[in-house]
Short mmCIF file of N, CA and C in Angstrom, two decimals:
data_model
loop_
_atom_site.label_atom_id
_atom_site.label_comp_id
_atom_site.label_asym_id
_atom_site.label_seq_id
_atom_site.Cartn_x
_atom_site.Cartn_y
_atom_site.Cartn_z
N MET A 16 87.12 29.47 7.14
CA MET A 16 86.48 30.43 7.22
C MET A 16 85.60 30.68 6.19
N LYS A 17 86.24 30.11 5.22
CA LYS A 17 85.27 29.82 3.46
C LYS A 17 84.05 28.57 3.58
N LYS A 18 84.52 27.33 4.97
CA LYS A 18 83.67 26.62 5.39
C LYS A 18 82.67 27.05 5.81
N LEU A 19 82.89 27.94 7.08
CA LEU A 19 82.11 28.59 8.34
C LEU A 19 81.18 29.02 7.58
N PHE A 20 81.42 30.21 6.31
CA PHE A 20 80.47 30.32 5.11
C PHE A 20 79.45 30.02 4.62
N ILE A 21 80.06 28.54 3.85
CA ILE A 21 78.97 27.84 3.46
C ILE A 21 77.89 27.08 4.28
N ALA A 22 78.78 26.99 5.41
CA ALA A 22 77.80 26.28 6.44
C ALA A 22 76.96 26.47 6.84
N VAL A 23 77.18 28.75 7.06
CA VAL A 23 75.93 29.80 7.10
C VAL A 23 75.17 30.01 5.97
N LEU A 24 75.30 30.16 5.27
CA LEU A 24 74.63 30.18 3.66
C LEU A 24 73.37 28.86 3.76
N LEU A 25 74.19 27.37 3.46
CA LEU A 25 72.67 26.09 3.50
C LEU A 25 72.79 26.34 5.12
N ILE A 26 72.28 26.35 6.14
CA ILE A 26 71.34 26.80 7.51
C ILE A 26 70.73 28.19 6.58
N SER A 27 70.69 29.37 6.67
CA SER A 27 70.00 30.60 5.77
C SER A 27 69.04 29.61 5.28
N ILE A 28 69.56 29.31 4.00
CA ILE A 28 68.54 28.43 2.75
C ILE A 28 67.86 28.12 3.53
N SER A 29 68.35 26.52 4.18
CA SER A 29 66.96 25.65 4.35
C SER A 29 66.13 26.48 5.63
N THR A 30 66.63 27.33 5.97
CA THR A 30 65.55 27.84 7.15
C THR A 30 64.23 28.81 6.43
N THR A 31 65.03 29.70 5.31
CA THR A 31 64.37 30.20 3.86
C THR A 31 62.91 28.95 3.77
N SER A 32 63.95 27.98 3.12
CA SER A 32 62.40 26.99 2.38
C SER A 32 61.44 27.00 3.61
N PHE A 33 62.09 26.65 4.44
CA PHE A 33 60.89 25.69 5.98
C PHE A 33 59.68 26.77 6.46
N THR A 34 59.77 28.88 6.34
CA THR A 34 59.37 29.21 6.67
C THR A 34 58.79 29.99 5.94
N GLN A 35 59.04 29.59 4.58
CA GLN A 35 58.61 29.65 3.13
C GLN A 35 57.73 29.51 2.54
N GLU A 36 57.22 27.59 3.34
CA GLU A 36 57.03 26.82 3.17
C GLU A 36 55.76 26.38 2.12
N LYS A 37 56.04 26.66 0.61
CA LYS A 37 54.57 26.24 -0.65
C LYS A 37 53.31 25.30 0.30
N LEU A 38 52.37 24.85 0.32
CA LEU A 38 51.44 23.91 0.40
C LEU A 38 50.60 24.04 -1.57
N LYS A 39 50.16 22.57 -1.52
CA LYS A 39 50.30 23.55 -2.92
C LYS A 39 48.74 22.17 -3.15
N THR A 40 47.66 22.30 -4.30
CA THR A 40 46.70 21.21 -4.98
C THR A 40 46.39 21.25 -5.78
N THR A 41 46.71 20.49 -7.50
CA THR A 41 46.09 19.94 -8.58
C THR A 41 45.17 19.34 -8.68
N SER A 42 43.70 19.00 -6.64
CA SER A 42 43.13 18.48 -7.40
C SER A 42 42.33 18.55 -6.68
N GLY A 43 42.19 20.13 -6.40
CA GLY A 43 41.80 20.53 -4.67
C GLY A 43 39.58 19.88 -6.21
N HIS A 44 38.61 20.20 -4.92
CA HIS A 44 37.30 19.95 -5.57
C HIS A 44 36.58 21.14 -5.12
N ILE A 45 35.46 22.24 -5.78
CA ILE A 45 34.71 22.36 -5.88
C ILE A 45 33.26 21.99 -6.13
N LYS A 46 32.40 22.72 -5.54
CA LYS A 46 31.50 22.25 -5.69
C LYS A 46 30.47 23.33 -5.13
N PHE A 47 29.22 23.76 -6.81
CA PHE A 47 28.04 25.04 -6.86
C PHE A 47 27.01 24.21 -6.38
N PHE A 48 26.03 24.30 -5.76
CA PHE A 48 24.25 23.67 -5.75
C PHE A 48 23.68 25.30 -6.08
N SER A 49 22.30 25.03 -6.49
CA SER A 49 21.48 26.26 -6.87
C SER A 49 20.02 25.88 -6.59
N THR A 50 18.98 26.76 -6.23
CA THR A 50 18.05 25.52 -5.84
C THR A 50 16.96 26.45 -6.26
N THR A 51 16.06 26.07 -6.94
CA THR A 51 14.40 26.55 -7.30
C THR A 51 13.42 25.74 -6.88
N PRO A 52 12.70 26.36 -7.03
CA PRO A 52 11.45 25.73 -6.94
C PRO A 52 11.67 24.52 -8.09
N ALA A 53 11.73 24.89 -9.37
CA ALA A 53 12.39 24.09 -10.39
C ALA A 53 12.60 22.89 -10.34
N GLU A 54 13.28 23.35 -9.80
CA GLU A 54 15.09 22.21 -10.14
C GLU A 54 15.73 23.19 -9.85
N ASP A 55 16.93 21.22 -8.46
CA ASP A 55 17.72 21.85 -7.55
C ASP A 55 19.00 21.62 -9.34
N ILE A 56 20.28 22.74 -9.33
CA ILE A 56 21.65 22.29 -9.60
C ILE A 56 22.89 22.21 -8.96
N GLU A 57 23.72 20.85 -9.07
CA GLU A 57 24.36 21.30 -8.61
C GLU A 57 25.57 20.79 -9.42
N ALA A 58 27.08 20.93 -9.40
CA ALA A 58 27.98 20.96 -10.22
C ALA A 58 29.12 20.30 -9.45
N ASN A 59 30.45 20.09 -9.73
CA ASN A 59 31.65 19.21 -9.23
C ASN A 59 32.72 19.70 -10.03
N ASN A 60 33.30 19.91 -9.94
CA ASN A 60 35.13 19.84 -10.61
C ASN A 60 36.67 19.22 -9.03
N TYR A 61 36.48 18.47 -10.11
CA TYR A 61 37.62 17.79 -9.66
C TYR A 61 39.24 18.68 -9.53
N LYS A 62 39.41 18.95 -10.52
CA LYS A 62 40.50 20.04 -10.82
C LYS A 62 41.56 21.40 -10.64
N VAL A 63 41.05 21.98 -9.52
CA VAL A 63 40.77 22.83 -9.14
C VAL A 63 42.17 22.89 -8.52
N THR A 64 43.39 23.96 -8.88
CA THR A 64 44.40 24.16 -8.79
C THR A 64 44.31 25.11 -7.66
N SER A 65 45.59 24.96 -6.16
CA SER A 65 45.76 26.20 -5.46
C SER A 65 46.81 26.12 -4.28
N ASN A 66 47.12 27.22 -4.12
CA ASN A 66 48.69 27.32 -3.53
C ASN A 66 48.68 27.88 -2.22
N LEU A 67 49.21 27.62 -1.56
CA LEU A 67 49.36 28.73 0.13
C LEU A 67 50.76 28.80 0.61
N THR A 68 50.99 29.55 0.64
CA THR A 68 52.18 30.57 1.40
C THR A 68 51.88 29.91 2.24
N SER A 69 52.66 29.59 3.41
CA SER A 69 52.58 28.76 4.84
C SER A 69 53.71 30.40 5.94
N SER A 70 54.18 31.33 5.03
CA SER A 70 55.00 32.37 5.87
C SER A 70 54.11 33.58 5.80
N THR A 71 53.56 33.12 4.46
CA THR A 71 52.80 35.13 3.90
C THR A 71 51.33 34.54 4.28
N GLY A 72 50.62 33.28 4.12
CA GLY A 72 49.69 34.16 3.84
C GLY A 72 48.62 34.25 3.24
N VAL A 73 49.27 33.92 2.14
CA VAL A 73 48.83 34.55 0.16
C VAL A 73 48.18 32.68 -0.31
N VAL A 74 47.39 32.89 -0.55
CA VAL A 74 46.38 32.02 -0.93
C VAL A 74 46.20 32.51 -2.75
N VAL A 75 46.22 31.30 -3.53
CA VAL A 75 45.60 31.24 -4.78
C VAL A 75 44.76 30.24 -5.56
N PHE A 76 43.66 30.89 -6.13
CA PHE A 76 43.05 29.95 -6.09
C PHE A 76 42.82 29.73 -7.85
N SER A 77 42.87 28.38 -8.78
CA SER A 77 42.87 28.64 -9.79
C SER A 77 41.50 27.41 -10.64
N VAL A 78 40.22 27.98 -11.22
CA VAL A 78 38.95 27.05 -11.36
C VAL A 78 38.78 27.16 -12.66
N PRO A 79 39.23 25.69 -13.35
CA PRO A 79 39.10 25.66 -15.14
C PRO A 79 37.57 25.30 -15.05
N MET A 80 36.68 26.04 -15.76
CA MET A 80 35.36 26.43 -15.23
C MET A 80 35.09 25.34 -16.60
N GLN A 81 35.21 24.89 -17.54
CA GLN A 81 34.95 23.89 -18.52
C GLN A 81 35.09 22.42 -17.75
N SER A 82 35.50 22.25 -16.81
CA SER A 82 36.17 21.26 -15.85
C SER A 82 34.32 20.99 -14.83
N PHE A 83 33.96 21.83 -14.04
CA PHE A 83 32.39 21.38 -14.13
C PHE A 83 31.99 20.68 -14.15
N GLU A 84 31.41 19.10 -13.91
CA GLU A 84 30.82 18.21 -13.78
C GLU A 84 28.92 18.10 -13.86
N PHE A 85 28.06 17.82 -14.76
CA PHE A 85 26.90 18.08 -14.42
C PHE A 85 25.81 16.38 -14.41
N LYS A 86 24.74 16.21 -13.30
CA LYS A 86 24.29 14.90 -13.38
C LYS A 86 24.08 15.19 -14.60
N LYS A 87 23.24 16.10 -15.85
CA LYS A 87 22.32 16.50 -16.60
C LYS A 87 23.08 17.17 -17.80
N ALA A 88 23.05 15.77 -18.52
CA ALA A 88 25.02 16.92 -20.33
C ALA A 88 24.23 17.78 -20.78
N LEU A 89 22.36 18.73 -21.02
CA LEU A 89 22.13 19.44 -21.15
C LEU A 89 22.43 20.66 -20.19
N MET A 90 22.87 20.92 -19.04
CA MET A 90 22.97 21.74 -17.76
C MET A 90 24.41 22.71 -18.09
N GLN A 91 24.48 21.39 -18.28
CA GLN A 91 26.74 21.13 -18.68
C GLN A 91 26.83 22.24 -19.75
N LYS A 92 26.10 21.72 -20.76
CA LYS A 92 25.57 22.29 -21.97
C LYS A 92 25.84 23.67 -21.52
N HIS A 93 24.23 23.55 -21.07
CA HIS A 93 23.72 25.20 -21.20
C HIS A 93 24.30 26.25 -20.19
N TYR A 94 24.83 25.64 -19.32
CA TYR A 94 26.41 26.52 -18.25
C TYR A 94 27.41 27.03 -18.95
N ASN A 95 28.09 25.89 -20.40
CA ASN A 95 29.58 26.89 -20.66
C ASN A 95 29.02 27.08 -21.72
N SER A 96 27.80 27.47 -22.56
CA SER A 96 27.34 28.86 -23.21
C SER A 96 27.32 29.79 -23.71
N LYS A 97 27.50 30.75 -24.67
CA LYS A 97 27.71 32.03 -24.74
C LYS A 97 26.61 33.09 -23.96
N LYS A 98 25.25 32.33 -23.29
CA LYS A 98 24.33 33.21 -22.47
C LYS A 98 24.39 33.09 -21.09
N PHE A 99 25.46 31.57 -20.75
CA PHE A 99 25.61 31.45 -19.20
C PHE A 99 27.13 31.90 -19.01
N LEU A 100 27.78 30.81 -18.64
CA LEU A 100 29.51 31.08 -18.22
C LEU A 100 30.53 31.85 -18.94
N ASN A 101 30.16 31.54 -20.78
CA ASN A 101 31.18 31.70 -21.78
C ASN A 101 32.59 31.26 -21.87
N THR A 102 32.21 30.50 -21.09
CA THR A 102 33.52 29.53 -20.14
C THR A 102 34.78 29.15 -21.86
N LYS A 103 35.02 29.36 -22.96
CA LYS A 103 35.21 29.09 -24.32
C LYS A 103 36.30 30.91 -23.63
N LYS A 104 35.37 31.96 -23.54
CA LYS A 104 35.87 33.78 -23.41
C LYS A 104 36.61 33.33 -22.44
N PHE A 105 35.83 33.01 -20.91
CA PHE A 105 36.37 33.37 -20.10
C PHE A 105 36.72 32.00 -19.07
N PRO A 106 37.78 31.11 -19.16
CA PRO A 106 38.01 29.55 -19.26
C PRO A 106 37.90 29.73 -17.80
N LYS A 107 38.84 30.38 -16.69
CA LYS A 107 39.30 30.19 -15.67
C LYS A 107 38.23 30.78 -14.46
N ALA A 108 38.33 30.75 -13.29
CA ALA A 108 37.68 31.86 -12.15
C ALA A 108 38.84 31.51 -11.31
N LYS A 109 38.83 33.18 -10.73
CA LYS A 109 40.58 32.80 -9.52
C LYS A 109 40.52 33.44 -8.43
N PHE A 110 41.29 33.21 -7.24
CA PHE A 110 41.34 34.35 -6.35
C PHE A 110 42.47 34.34 -6.10
N LYS A 111 42.71 35.42 -5.65
CA LYS A 111 44.20 36.04 -4.89
C LYS A 111 44.27 36.56 -3.90
N GLY A 112 44.31 35.65 -2.83
CA GLY A 112 43.93 36.78 -1.04
C GLY A 112 44.41 36.33 0.22
N ASN A 113 45.17 36.71 0.74
CA ASN A 113 45.66 37.12 1.70
C ASN A 113 45.14 35.84 2.74
N ILE A 114 45.09 35.23 3.87
CA ILE A 114 44.96 35.03 5.68
C ILE A 114 45.27 36.45 6.28
N THR A 115 44.23 36.50 7.10
CA THR A 115 44.23 38.09 7.41
C THR A 115 45.04 38.01 9.30
N ASN A 116 44.23 36.27 10.16
CA ASN A 116 44.20 36.24 10.86
C ASN A 116 45.80 34.67 10.96
N LEU A 117 46.84 35.32 10.16
CA LEU A 117 47.71 34.10 10.21
C LEU A 117 48.64 33.50 11.83
N SER A 118 48.73 34.45 12.90
CA SER A 118 49.63 34.04 13.54
C SER A 118 48.83 33.36 14.63
N ALA A 119 47.35 32.84 14.24
CA ALA A 119 46.19 32.41 15.00
C ALA A 119 46.35 31.18 14.34
N ILE A 120 46.69 30.31 12.97
CA ILE A 120 46.78 29.11 12.33
C ILE A 120 48.85 28.81 12.61
N ASN A 121 48.83 27.32 12.72
CA ASN A 121 49.78 27.20 12.84
C ASN A 121 49.96 25.96 11.68
N PHE A 122 50.99 25.80 10.11
CA PHE A 122 50.41 25.13 9.09
C PHE A 122 51.26 24.12 9.74
N PHE A 123 52.48 23.57 11.31
CA PHE A 123 53.01 22.77 10.80
C PHE A 123 52.61 21.71 12.21
N LYS A 124 51.59 22.36 13.18
CA LYS A 124 51.43 21.47 13.94
C LYS A 124 49.44 21.28 14.39
N ASP A 125 49.12 19.99 13.93
CA ASP A 125 48.31 18.77 14.75
C ASP A 125 46.86 20.02 15.30
N GLY A 126 46.21 20.45 14.52
CA GLY A 126 44.70 21.12 15.51
C GLY A 126 43.90 21.53 13.83
N SER A 127 42.81 21.88 14.38
CA SER A 127 41.76 23.16 13.46
C SER A 127 41.99 24.01 13.44
N TYR A 128 41.99 25.63 12.83
CA TYR A 128 42.31 26.59 13.19
C TYR A 128 40.79 26.68 11.78
N THR A 129 40.24 28.55 12.41
CA THR A 129 39.59 29.10 11.65
C THR A 129 39.92 30.22 11.20
N ALA A 130 40.06 29.71 9.23
CA ALA A 130 41.07 30.84 8.65
C ALA A 130 40.38 32.60 8.42
N ASP A 131 40.76 33.76 8.50
CA ASP A 131 39.67 34.84 7.94
C ASP A 131 40.42 35.15 6.62
N VAL A 132 39.59 34.99 5.01
CA VAL A 132 41.11 35.33 4.19
C VAL A 132 39.90 35.81 4.04
N SER A 133 40.56 37.40 2.81
CA SER A 133 40.60 38.20 2.15
C SER A 133 40.77 38.36 1.11
N GLY A 134 40.48 38.50 -0.13
CA GLY A 134 41.16 38.85 -1.34
C GLY A 134 40.09 39.44 -2.69
N ASP A 135 40.82 38.83 -3.69
CA ASP A 135 40.05 39.97 -4.95
C ASP A 135 39.47 37.58 -5.79
N LEU A 136 38.12 37.15 -6.03
CA LEU A 136 37.61 36.14 -6.96
C LEU A 136 37.65 37.21 -7.84
N THR A 137 37.98 36.63 -8.97
CA THR A 137 36.81 36.50 -10.48
C THR A 137 36.54 36.06 -11.51
N ILE A 138 35.06 35.75 -11.30
CA ILE A 138 34.27 34.67 -12.55
C ILE A 138 34.07 36.03 -13.15
N HIS A 139 33.86 35.13 -15.18
CA HIS A 139 32.92 35.68 -15.70
C HIS A 139 33.74 37.37 -16.18
N GLY A 140 34.98 37.32 -15.82
CA GLY A 140 35.68 38.39 -15.84
C GLY A 140 35.96 39.59 -15.22
N ILE A 141 34.46 39.26 -14.81
CA ILE A 141 34.26 40.34 -12.96
C ILE A 141 35.30 40.33 -11.93
N THR A 142 35.64 41.08 -11.33
CA THR A 142 36.75 40.60 -10.36
C THR A 142 35.98 41.03 -8.89
N LYS A 143 36.28 40.69 -7.89
CA LYS A 143 34.97 40.92 -6.58
C LYS A 143 35.64 41.49 -5.35
N LYS A 144 36.14 42.08 -4.58
CA LYS A 144 36.97 41.38 -3.11
C LYS A 144 35.38 40.82 -2.70
N VAL A 145 35.75 39.58 -1.65
CA VAL A 145 35.49 39.15 -0.95
C VAL A 145 35.88 38.72 0.45
N SER A 146 35.12 38.18 1.53
CA SER A 146 36.08 38.12 2.87
C SER A 146 35.48 36.66 3.24
N GLU A 147 35.92 35.85 2.97
CA GLU A 147 35.27 34.56 3.99
C GLU A 147 35.31 33.79 5.26
N LYS A 148 35.22 33.03 5.50
CA LYS A 148 36.08 31.86 6.32
C LYS A 148 36.54 30.63 5.84
N MET A 149 37.41 30.31 6.51
CA MET A 149 38.14 28.72 5.32
C MET A 149 38.88 28.23 7.54
N MET A 150 38.91 27.06 7.09
CA MET A 150 38.71 26.09 8.27
C MET A 150 40.21 25.44 7.08
N PHE A 151 41.00 24.86 8.45
CA PHE A 151 42.62 24.32 8.31
C PHE A 151 42.18 23.42 9.14
N VAL A 152 42.20 22.03 8.67
CA VAL A 152 43.19 21.08 9.69
C VAL A 152 44.43 20.00 8.96
N VAL A 153 45.24 20.42 10.07
CA VAL A 153 45.94 20.30 10.59
C VAL A 153 46.94 18.59 10.82
N LYS A 154 47.01 17.29 10.17
CA LYS A 154 46.87 16.25 10.86
C LYS A 154 48.15 15.20 10.57
N ASN A 155 49.28 14.91 11.12
CA ASN A 155 50.38 14.43 10.48
C ASN A 155 50.79 14.79 8.77
N GLY A 156 51.54 16.28 9.16
CA GLY A 156 51.68 17.38 8.40
C GLY A 156 50.85 17.14 7.00
N THR A 157 49.98 16.39 7.14
CA THR A 157 48.70 17.11 5.15
C THR A 157 47.68 18.35 6.52
N VAL A 158 47.66 19.25 5.11
CA VAL A 158 46.68 19.95 5.47
C VAL A 158 46.10 20.41 4.60
N THR A 159 44.57 19.94 5.31
CA THR A 159 43.11 20.08 4.51
C THR A 159 42.45 21.47 4.47
N GLY A 160 41.97 22.34 3.47
CA GLY A 160 40.98 23.67 3.49
C GLY A 160 40.00 23.43 2.69
N THR A 161 39.65 24.14 3.99
CA THR A 161 37.03 23.85 3.46
C THR A 161 37.14 25.39 4.16
N THR A 162 36.13 25.33 2.77
CA THR A 162 35.11 26.14 3.11
C THR A 162 33.82 26.94 2.40
N THR A 163 32.73 27.02 2.36
CA THR A 163 31.26 27.20 2.28
C THR A 163 31.72 29.00 2.27
N PHE A 164 30.52 29.29 1.27
CA PHE A 164 30.01 30.37 0.43
C PHE A 164 28.99 30.73 -0.68
N ASN A 165 28.49 32.36 0.12
CA ASN A 165 27.33 31.86 -2.00
C ASN A 165 27.47 33.09 -2.30
N ILE A 166 27.67 33.19 -3.27
CA ILE A 166 28.11 34.37 -4.37
C ILE A 166 26.45 34.29 -5.21
N THR A 167 26.22 35.92 -4.84
CA THR A 167 24.57 36.56 -5.81
C THR A 167 25.75 35.97 -7.59
N LEU A 168 25.09 35.90 -9.03
CA LEU A 168 24.96 35.64 -10.14
C LEU A 168 25.66 36.71 -10.16
N ALA A 169 24.53 37.79 -9.85
CA ALA A 169 25.06 39.09 -10.85
C ALA A 169 25.75 40.05 -10.69
N ASP A 170 26.48 39.54 -9.51
CA ASP A 170 27.52 40.58 -9.08
C ASP A 170 28.68 40.22 -10.42
N TYR A 171 28.42 39.30 -10.54
CA TYR A 171 29.50 39.05 -11.97
C TYR A 171 29.47 38.72 -13.41
N GLY A 172 28.39 39.83 -13.89
CA GLY A 172 27.22 39.28 -14.85
C GLY A 172 26.77 38.57 -15.34
N ILE A 173 26.24 37.99 -14.44
CA ILE A 173 25.38 36.38 -15.21
C ILE A 173 23.71 36.47 -14.88
N GLU A 174 23.49 37.12 -14.87
CA GLU A 174 21.34 37.59 -14.49
C GLU A 174 20.84 36.98 -16.03
N PHE A 175 19.57 37.05 -15.27
CA PHE A 175 18.62 36.93 -16.59
C PHE A 175 17.25 37.24 -16.20
N THR A 176 16.44 38.13 -16.92
CA THR A 176 15.64 38.81 -16.77
C THR A 176 14.56 38.41 -16.73
N LYS A 177 14.48 37.20 -17.95
CA LYS A 177 13.06 36.70 -18.45
C LYS A 177 13.48 35.57 -18.98
N GLY A 178 12.44 35.01 -19.33
CA GLY A 178 12.90 33.35 -19.64
C GLY A 178 12.93 32.28 -18.47
N LYS A 179 12.51 30.88 -19.21
CA LYS A 179 13.14 29.29 -18.10
C LYS A 179 13.70 30.16 -17.60
N PRO A 180 15.41 30.55 -18.05
CA PRO A 180 16.22 31.05 -16.36
C PRO A 180 16.22 31.46 -15.74
N SER A 181 15.83 32.08 -15.95
CA SER A 181 15.37 33.38 -14.95
C SER A 181 14.24 32.99 -13.83
N LYS A 182 13.62 31.48 -14.06
CA LYS A 182 12.71 31.00 -12.86
C LYS A 182 14.08 29.22 -12.81
N ASN A 183 14.44 29.09 -13.09
CA ASN A 183 14.90 27.77 -13.33
C ASN A 183 16.48 28.13 -12.66
N ILE A 184 17.11 29.09 -13.02
CA ILE A 184 18.35 29.65 -11.79
C ILE A 184 18.29 30.76 -10.33
N ALA A 185 18.36 29.86 -9.71
CA ALA A 185 19.07 30.88 -7.99
C ALA A 185 19.97 32.11 -8.49
N LYS A 186 19.50 33.07 -7.67
CA LYS A 186 20.09 34.39 -8.19
C LYS A 186 21.43 34.19 -7.44
N ASP A 187 21.19 33.47 -5.85
CA ASP A 187 22.42 33.04 -5.42
C ASP A 187 23.31 31.20 -5.16
N VAL A 188 24.02 31.27 -4.97
CA VAL A 188 25.19 30.36 -5.48
C VAL A 188 25.64 30.03 -4.68
N LYS A 189 25.59 28.54 -3.75
CA LYS A 189 26.27 28.14 -2.95
C LYS A 189 27.07 27.34 -3.30
N ILE A 190 28.72 27.78 -2.70
CA ILE A 190 30.26 26.81 -2.95
C ILE A 190 30.82 26.47 -2.33
N THR A 191 31.03 25.53 -3.13
CA THR A 191 32.37 24.30 -1.62
C THR A 191 33.44 24.11 -2.02
N ALA A 192 34.21 24.13 -0.43
CA ALA A 192 35.76 23.84 -1.59
C ALA A 192 36.81 22.76 -0.22
N ALA A 193 36.07 22.42 -0.91
CA ALA A 193 37.53 20.78 -0.44
C ALA A 193 38.79 20.96 -0.81
N LEU A 194 39.96 21.49 -0.62
CA LEU A 194 41.29 21.01 -1.30
C LEU A 194 42.70 20.38 -0.30
N ASN A 195 43.40 19.57 -0.03
CA ASN A 195 44.05 18.66 0.03
C ASN A 195 45.92 19.14 -0.31
N TYR A 196 45.67 19.65 0.68
CA TYR A 196 47.32 20.54 0.30
C TYR A 196 48.19 19.49 0.91
N THR A 197 49.81 19.67 0.06
CA THR A 197 50.71 18.51 0.41
C THR A 197 51.87 19.29 0.09
N LYS A 198 53.01 19.34 0.64
CA LYS A 198 54.05 20.11 0.38
C LYS A 198 54.86 20.19 -0.62
#
């Protein structure tokens, strides 16, 4: 009887860990792009972390803001300064949300799945509700997630009404994310 109880307990634990599988990445890529008549601004960050719980659809991102790399050193200096993103005071951007159409996605079967993701995005100390599409591709047990969307800088307290930045920085910025999740 004791052996039967232990066997049932082990099966229960292994089933729970399979259905509650956490997928993660510590080297996700996020790029932002801004275009104005004066110049294009692009920055890349390869130190993005993300966790995804396949059974609940909970998705979490953490973006170290000082890890964005620019082509021009002066752009990077301005970006991190108090006048722009103030990355010393606000070192991370965060997203915590849920896949709202989780039943349409099978993280254990090869294929392409479009997810509806809704949650809270925090940038520059300001949190806003967002809803975006995210594409998941499952191939040979590997899960890749990608998304592209726009944010309005003023929504996050980043706005310039006068001077050179008001002409050189777009009001809306295109964000692209690519994440290779592992189990």
